[in-house]
């Protein structure tokens, strides 16, 4: 098996999932503001060191997505660079490589993700520093008259170009087309837009000759808009999401690792669990940011003395999601 195929398979191995800890400085600062902690490169490193040194994290977590700053930091109080420390625990280090979502056109509500300039060089450097996979997030906003075909195509093309460059640099690309679930739309609209988005993404991946056995897909689940009056049940979400994926995702893809996207921590577990009660062509797991970290972040509160409890909260969410990857939660 090629290195890419075996890394992709490890990322989505049954019982394991991915911890997304790649919040940009801006996003991390917003999260820290919510708990009243000043966001500095030291405080960000303290927090992330607490997460990554959780004892036994490797039982549930196959890989961690890092942001550039974290990739170059050391675990607090040690001489271990964070990617090397993770590798020593048998956790694959990954790196967010897009440079954010920007207006598709001036004044437009729709976004396109940037980051292709100089990407090859950056990927080579990250590989040398220990990265084994990368992430690029495309954002599709659902609203009145949007998304446009132009927006979906531009984002799908970006994902495909990024994915090919990653594979050329021996990094497994996490391909993340996120249809946002903010708004009053129904689960049917969510299905329709996710369907169209995934269809275009796989068309582009194939046109760019991306090796589908060497990627991990990170999609949104098909949910009712968060402000929709009629919220679909857990069973309906699982059924609609799997139907949409089965329609669009070729069986060569080794795994699907969902983003949590702002759903509650408990629903993120239940939806994943429900999907894993059924047989699927790919391993179905998690690549959660908020749904794994929210409890831990609140408990940490910027205080080193809370490290044990912070780690306990992360491990408890990670374990529950691990069980959910087997339908055993
Ligand atoms: P959430 O699980 O918080 O949506 O974050 C996952 C992620 O990596 C988004 O790019």
CSV table of C-alpha atoms and ligand atoms in Angstrom, one decimal:
chain,number,residue,atom,x,y,z
A,1,UNK,CA,0.0,0.0,0.0
A,2,UNK,CA,1.4,3.5,-0.8
A,3,UNK,CA,2.2,5.7,2.1
A,4,UNK,CA,-0.7,8.0,1.3
A,5,UNK,CA,-3.2,5.1,1.4
A,6,UNK,CA,-1.9,3.8,4.7
A,7,UNK,CA,-1.9,7.2,6.3
A,8,UNK,CA,-5.5,7.9,5.1
A,9,UNK,CA,-6.6,4.5,6.4
A,10,UNK,CA,-4.9,5.2,9.8
A,11,UNK,CA,-6.7,8.6,10.1
A,12,UNK,CA,-10.1,6.9,9.8
A,13,UNK,CA,-9.4,3.6,11.6
A,14,UNK,CA,-12.4,2.2,13.4
A,15,UNK,CA,-12.7,3.5,16.9
A,16,UNK,CA,-10.6,6.6,16.1
A,17,UNK,CA,-11.2,10.1,14.9
A,18,UNK,CA,-9.5,13.4,14.4
A,19,UNK,CA,-9.2,16.3,16.8
A,20,UNK,CA,-9.4,19.6,15.0
A,21,UNK,CA,-7.3,22.1,17.0
A,22,UNK,CA,-6.3,24.3,14.0
A,23,UNK,CA,-8.3,27.4,15.0
A,24,UNK,CA,-6.6,30.4,13.4
A,25,UNK,CA,-5.3,33.0,15.8
A,26,UNK,CA,-8.5,35.1,15.2
A,27,UNK,CA,-10.9,32.2,15.9
A,28,UNK,CA,-8.9,31.0,18.9
A,29,UNK,CA,-9.0,34.6,20.3
A,30,UNK,CA,-12.8,34.6,20.0
A,31,UNK,CA,-13.0,31.3,21.8
A,32,UNK,CA,-10.7,32.6,24.6
A,33,UNK,CA,-12.7,35.8,24.8
A,34,UNK,CA,-15.8,33.6,25.6
A,35,UNK,CA,-14.0,32.3,28.7
A,36,UNK,CA,-12.4,35.6,29.6
A,37,UNK,CA,-8.8,34.6,28.8
A,38,UNK,CA,-6.3,36.8,27.0
A,39,UNK,CA,-5.2,35.1,23.7
A,40,UNK,CA,-1.4,35.2,23.4
A,41,UNK,CA,0.9,32.8,21.7
A,42,UNK,CA,1.8,31.5,25.3
A,43,UNK,CA,-1.8,31.1,26.4
A,44,UNK,CA,-2.7,29.3,23.1
A,45,UNK,CA,0.3,27.0,23.6
A,46,UNK,CA,-0.7,26.3,27.3
A,47,UNK,CA,-4.2,25.3,26.3
A,48,UNK,CA,-3.2,23.2,23.4
A,49,UNK,CA,-0.4,21.5,25.4
A,50,UNK,CA,-3.0,20.6,28.0
A,51,UNK,CA,-5.2,19.0,25.3
A,52,UNK,CA,-2.4,17.1,23.6
A,53,UNK,CA,-0.9,15.7,26.8
A,54,UNK,CA,-4.2,14.1,27.9
A,55,UNK,CA,-3.2,10.6,29.0
A,56,UNK,CA,-4.4,7.9,26.6
A,57,UNK,CA,-5.7,10.4,24.0
A,58,UNK,CA,-4.2,8.1,21.3
A,59,UNK,CA,-6.8,5.4,22.2
A,60,UNK,CA,-9.5,7.6,20.5
A,61,UNK,CA,-7.6,10.1,18.4
A,62,UNK,CA,-5.7,9.1,15.2
A,63,UNK,CA,-4.6,12.6,14.2
A,64,UNK,CA,-4.6,16.3,15.3
A,65,UNK,CA,-5.0,19.2,12.9
A,66,UNK,CA,-2.7,22.0,13.9
A,67,UNK,CA,-2.4,25.7,12.9
A,68,UNK,CA,1.0,27.0,11.7
A,69,UNK,CA,1.8,28.7,15.0
A,70,UNK,CA,1.2,25.5,17.0
A,71,UNK,CA,3.2,23.4,14.6
A,72,UNK,CA,6.3,25.4,15.6
A,73,UNK,CA,5.7,25.4,19.3
A,74,UNK,CA,6.9,23.1,22.0
A,75,UNK,CA,4.8,21.3,24.6
A,76,UNK,CA,4.9,23.6,27.6
A,77,UNK,CA,7.7,22.9,30.0
A,78,UNK,CA,9.4,20.5,27.6
A,79,UNK,CA,11.8,20.5,24.7
A,80,UNK,CA,9.4,18.6,22.5
A,81,UNK,CA,8.1,20.2,19.4
A,82,UNK,CA,4.3,19.6,19.3
A,83,UNK,CA,4.3,17.6,16.0
A,84,UNK,CA,7.1,15.4,17.3
A,85,UNK,CA,5.4,14.9,20.6
A,86,UNK,CA,2.2,13.8,18.8
A,87,UNK,CA,4.1,11.4,16.6
A,88,UNK,CA,5.7,9.9,19.7
A,89,UNK,CA,2.2,9.1,21.0
A,90,UNK,CA,1.3,7.5,17.7
A,91,UNK,CA,-0.9,10.4,16.7
A,92,UNK,CA,-0.5,11.8,13.2
A,93,UNK,CA,0.2,15.6,13.0
A,94,UNK,CA,-1.8,17.5,10.4
A,95,UNK,CA,-1.7,21.1,9.3
A,96,UNK,CA,-4.3,23.6,8.1
A,97,UNK,CA,-3.0,25.1,4.9
A,98,UNK,CA,-5.7,27.2,3.5
A,99,UNK,CA,-5.5,31.0,4.2
A,100,UNK,CA,-9.2,31.5,5.0
A,101,UNK,CA,-12.5,32.1,3.2
A,102,UNK,CA,-12.8,35.5,1.5
A,103,UNK,CA,-15.7,37.2,-0.4
A,104,UNK,CA,-16.2,35.5,-3.7
A,105,UNK,CA,-16.7,39.0,-5.3
A,106,UNK,CA,-16.6,42.4,-3.7
A,107,UNK,CA,-19.5,42.8,-1.4
A,108,UNK,CA,-20.6,39.2,-1.9
A,109,UNK,CA,-22.1,37.1,0.9
A,110,UNK,CA,-20.5,34.1,-0.7
A,111,UNK,CA,-17.0,33.0,0.0
A,112,UNK,CA,-14.1,31.4,-1.7
A,113,UNK,CA,-11.1,29.9,0.1
A,114,UNK,CA,-7.6,31.1,-0.8
A,115,UNK,CA,-4.1,29.6,-0.2
A,116,UNK,CA,-2.9,28.1,-3.4
A,117,UNK,CA,-0.1,30.7,-3.9
A,118,UNK,CA,3.2,29.1,-2.7
A,119,UNK,CA,1.3,26.1,-1.4
A,120,UNK,CA,3.8,23.5,-2.9
A,121,UNK,CA,6.7,25.0,-1.0
A,122,UNK,CA,4.7,25.2,2.3
A,123,UNK,CA,3.6,21.6,1.9
A,124,UNK,CA,7.2,20.4,1.5
A,125,UNK,CA,8.2,22.3,4.6
A,126,UNK,CA,5.4,20.9,6.7
A,127,UNK,CA,6.2,17.3,5.5
A,128,UNK,CA,9.8,17.8,6.6
A,129,UNK,CA,8.6,19.1,10.0
A,130,UNK,CA,6.5,15.9,10.5
A,131,UNK,CA,3.1,16.6,9.0
A,132,UNK,CA,1.4,13.6,7.4
A,133,UNK,CA,-1.9,15.2,6.4
A,134,UNK,CA,-3.3,18.6,5.6
A,135,UNK,CA,-6.7,20.4,5.7
A,136,UNK,CA,-8.4,22.9,3.5
A,137,UNK,CA,-11.9,24.2,4.4
A,138,UNK,CA,-14.2,25.5,1.7
A,139,UNK,CA,-17.4,27.3,3.0
A,140,UNK,CA,-20.7,27.3,1.2
A,141,UNK,CA,-23.4,29.6,2.6
A,142,UNK,CA,-27.0,28.6,2.2
A,143,UNK,CA,-29.5,31.5,1.9
A,144,UNK,CA,-31.8,33.4,-0.3
A,145,UNK,CA,-30.8,32.6,-3.9
A,146,UNK,CA,-27.4,31.2,-2.8
A,147,UNK,CA,-25.2,29.3,-3.2
A,148,UNK,CA,-24.6,30.1,-6.8
A,149,UNK,CA,-23.1,27.5,-9.2
A,150,UNK,CA,-20.1,29.8,-9.5
A,151,UNK,CA,-19.4,29.7,-5.8
A,152,UNK,CA,-19.7,25.9,-5.6
A,153,UNK,CA,-17.5,25.4,-8.6
A,154,UNK,CA,-14.8,27.9,-7.5
A,155,UNK,CA,-14.6,26.2,-4.1
A,156,UNK,CA,-14.6,22.7,-5.6
A,157,UNK,CA,-11.8,23.6,-8.0
A,158,UNK,CA,-9.8,25.1,-5.1
A,159,UNK,CA,-10.2,21.8,-3.1
A,160,UNK,CA,-9.1,19.7,-6.1
A,161,UNK,CA,-6.0,21.8,-6.8
A,162,UNK,CA,-5.1,21.7,-3.1
A,163,UNK,CA,-5.7,17.9,-2.9
A,164,UNK,CA,-3.4,17.2,-5.9
A,165,UNK,CA,-0.6,19.3,-4.5
A,166,UNK,CA,-0.9,17.6,-1.2
A,167,UNK,CA,-0.6,14.1,-2.7
A,168,UNK,CA,2.4,15.3,-4.7
A,169,UNK,CA,4.0,16.3,-1.4
A,170,UNK,CA,3.1,12.9,0.2
A,171,UNK,CA,0.4,14.5,2.5
A,172,UNK,CA,-3.1,13.1,2.7
A,173,UNK,CA,-5.5,16.0,2.0
A,174,UNK,CA,-8.6,16.4,4.2
A,175,UNK,CA,-11.1,17.7,1.6
A,176,UNK,CA,-13.5,19.8,3.6
A,177,UNK,CA,-16.5,21.3,1.7
A,178,UNK,CA,-18.6,22.8,4.5
A,179,UNK,CA,-22.2,23.8,3.8
A,180,UNK,CA,-23.1,26.0,6.7
A,181,UNK,CA,-26.1,25.1,8.8
A,182,UNK,CA,-26.9,28.6,10.1
A,183,UNK,CA,-30.3,29.8,9.1
A,184,UNK,CA,-34.0,28.8,8.9
A,185,UNK,CA,-33.7,26.3,6.0
A,186,UNK,CA,-35.2,22.9,6.1
A,187,UNK,CA,-33.3,19.6,6.0
A,188,UNK,CA,-34.5,19.2,2.4
A,189,UNK,CA,-32.6,22.4,1.4
A,190,UNK,CA,-29.6,21.2,3.3
A,191,UNK,CA,-29.7,17.9,1.4
A,192,UNK,CA,-30.1,19.6,-2.0
A,193,UNK,CA,-27.1,22.0,-1.5
A,194,UNK,CA,-24.9,19.3,0.1
A,195,UNK,CA,-25.7,17.0,-2.8
A,196,UNK,CA,-24.8,19.5,-5.4
A,197,UNK,CA,-21.6,20.5,-3.6
A,198,UNK,CA,-20.4,17.0,-3.1
A,199,UNK,CA,-21.2,16.2,-6.7
A,200,UNK,CA,-19.2,19.1,-8.0
A,201,UNK,CA,-16.3,18.4,-5.6
A,202,UNK,CA,-15.9,14.7,-6.8
A,203,UNK,CA,-16.2,15.8,-10.4
A,204,UNK,CA,-13.3,18.2,-9.8
A,205,UNK,CA,-11.2,15.7,-7.8
A,206,UNK,CA,-11.6,13.3,-10.7
A,207,UNK,CA,-10.8,15.9,-13.4
A,208,UNK,CA,-7.6,16.8,-11.5
A,209,UNK,CA,-6.7,13.1,-11.1
A,210,UNK,CA,-6.7,13.1,-7.4
A,211,UNK,CA,-6.1,9.6,-6.0
A,212,UNK,CA,-9.4,9.0,-4.1
A,213,UNK,CA,-7.8,6.2,-1.9
A,214,UNK,CA,-5.5,8.8,-0.5
A,215,UNK,CA,-8.0,11.5,0.7
A,216,UNK,CA,-10.3,11.9,3.7
A,217,UNK,CA,-13.6,13.7,3.1
A,218,UNK,CA,-14.7,16.1,5.8
A,219,UNK,CA,-18.2,17.1,5.1
A,220,UNK,CA,-21.1,18.6,7.0
A,221,UNK,CA,-23.9,16.4,8.2
A,222,UNK,CA,-27.3,17.1,6.5
A,223,UNK,CA,-29.2,18.9,9.3
A,224,UNK,CA,-32.1,21.3,9.6
A,225,UNK,CA,-30.9,24.9,9.6
A,226,UNK,CA,-30.2,25.8,13.3
A,227,UNK,CA,-33.1,28.3,13.3
A,228,UNK,CA,-35.5,26.1,11.4
A,229,UNK,CA,-38.8,25.6,13.4
A,230,UNK,CA,-38.9,21.9,12.3
A,231,UNK,CA,-35.8,20.1,13.6
A,232,UNK,CA,-35.2,16.7,12.0
A,233,UNK,CA,-34.8,13.7,14.3
A,234,UNK,CA,-31.5,12.0,14.9
A,235,UNK,CA,-32.7,9.1,12.7
A,236,UNK,CA,-33.7,11.4,9.9
A,237,UNK,CA,-30.4,13.3,10.0
A,238,UNK,CA,-28.5,9.9,9.8
A,239,UNK,CA,-30.6,8.7,7.0
A,240,UNK,CA,-30.5,11.9,4.9
A,241,UNK,CA,-26.7,12.3,5.5
A,242,UNK,CA,-25.9,8.7,4.5
A,243,UNK,CA,-28.2,9.0,1.4
A,244,UNK,CA,-26.5,12.1,0.3
A,245,UNK,CA,-23.0,10.6,0.8
A,246,UNK,CA,-23.9,7.3,-0.9
A,247,UNK,CA,-25.1,9.3,-3.9
A,248,UNK,CA,-21.8,11.2,-4.3
A,249,UNK,CA,-18.9,9.6,-2.6
A,250,UNK,CA,-17.1,6.8,-4.5
A,251,UNK,CA,-16.4,3.6,-2.5
A,252,UNK,CA,-12.6,4.1,-3.0
A,253,UNK,CA,-12.6,6.9,-0.5
A,254,UNK,CA,-11.4,5.3,2.7
A,255,UNK,CA,-13.2,7.5,5.2
A,256,UNK,CA,-15.5,10.3,6.0
A,257,UNK,CA,-14.7,12.4,9.0
A,258,UNK,CA,-17.5,14.9,9.8
A,259,UNK,CA,-17.0,18.4,11.1
A,260,UNK,CA,-19.3,19.3,14.0
A,261,UNK,CA,-20.2,22.7,12.6
A,262,UNK,CA,-21.9,24.2,15.6
A,263,UNK,CA,-24.3,21.4,16.5
A,264,UNK,CA,-24.5,20.5,20.2
A,265,UNK,CA,-21.8,18.3,21.6
A,266,UNK,CA,-24.3,15.6,22.4
A,267,UNK,CA,-26.1,15.7,19.0
A,268,UNK,CA,-22.7,15.4,17.3
A,269,UNK,CA,-22.2,12.1,19.1
A,270,UNK,CA,-25.7,10.8,18.6
A,271,UNK,CA,-25.8,11.6,14.9
A,272,UNK,CA,-22.4,9.8,14.3
A,273,UNK,CA,-23.6,6.9,16.4
A,274,UNK,CA,-26.8,6.5,14.5
A,275,UNK,CA,-25.0,6.5,11.1
A,276,UNK,CA,-22.6,3.8,12.3
A,277,UNK,CA,-25.4,1.4,13.1
A,278,UNK,CA,-25.7,1.0,9.3
A,279,UNK,CA,-23.3,-0.6,6.9
A,280,UNK,CA,-21.3,1.9,4.7
A,281,UNK,CA,-18.7,1.7,2.0
A,282,UNK,CA,-16.3,4.0,3.9
A,283,UNK,CA,-15.4,4.3,7.6
A,284,UNK,CA,-17.5,7.1,9.1
A,285,UNK,CA,-15.9,9.0,11.9
A,286,UNK,CA,-15.4,12.5,13.4
A,287,UNK,CA,-13.0,15.4,12.9
A,288,UNK,CA,-14.5,17.7,15.4
A,289,UNK,CA,-13.3,21.0,16.8
A,290,UNK,CA,-16.0,22.5,19.0
A,291,UNK,CA,-17.8,19.3,19.8
A,292,UNK,CA,-14.6,17.8,21.3
A,293,UNK,CA,-13.2,20.9,22.9
A,294,UNK,CA,-16.1,23.0,24.2
A,295,UNK,CA,-16.3,21.4,27.7
A,296,UNK,CA,-12.5,21.2,28.0
A,297,UNK,CA,-12.1,24.9,27.1
A,298,UNK,CA,-14.6,26.1,29.7
A,299,UNK,CA,-13.0,24.0,32.4
A,300,UNK,CA,-9.4,25.1,31.5
A,301,UNK,CA,-10.3,28.8,31.9
A,302,UNK,CA,-6.7,29.8,31.5
A,303,UNK,CA,-5.6,28.1,34.7
A,304,UNK,CA,-2.9,25.5,34.7
A,305,UNK,CA,-4.3,24.0,37.9
A,306,UNK,CA,-7.3,22.9,35.9
A,307,UNK,CA,-5.2,20.7,33.6
A,308,UNK,CA,-6.4,17.3,34.9
A,309,UNK,CA,-10.1,18.3,34.7
A,310,UNK,CA,-9.5,19.8,31.2
A,311,UNK,CA,-8.0,16.6,30.0
A,312,UNK,CA,-10.8,14.6,31.6
A,313,UNK,CA,-13.4,16.6,29.7
A,314,UNK,CA,-11.6,16.1,26.4
A,315,UNK,CA,-11.1,12.4,27.0
A,316,UNK,CA,-14.7,11.9,27.9
A,317,UNK,CA,-15.9,13.5,24.6
A,318,UNK,CA,-13.3,11.6,22.6
A,319,UNK,CA,-14.2,8.3,24.1
A,320,UNK,CA,-18.0,8.9,23.5
A,321,UNK,CA,-17.2,9.7,19.9
A,322,UNK,CA,-15.0,6.7,19.5
A,323,UNK,CA,-17.8,4.5,20.7
A,324,UNK,CA,-20.1,6.3,18.2
A,325,UNK,CA,-17.8,5.3,15.3
A,326,UNK,CA,-18.8,1.7,16.1
A,327,UNK,CA,-22.5,2.5,16.7
A,328,UNK,CA,-21.9,1.5,20.3
A,329,UNK,CA,-22.5,4.7,22.2
B,1,LIG,P1,-16.0,22.2,14.1
B,1,LIG,O1,-16.1,20.7,14.5
B,1,LIG,O2,-16.0,23.1,15.3
B,1,LIG,O3,-17.0,22.6,13.0
B,1,LIG,O4,-14.6,22.4,13.5
B,1,LIG,C1,-14.1,21.4,12.6
B,1,LIG,C2,-13.2,22.1,11.6
B,1,LIG,O5,-12.1,21.7,11.5
B,1,LIG,C3,-13.7,23.2,10.8
B,1,LIG,O6,-12.8,23.4,9.7
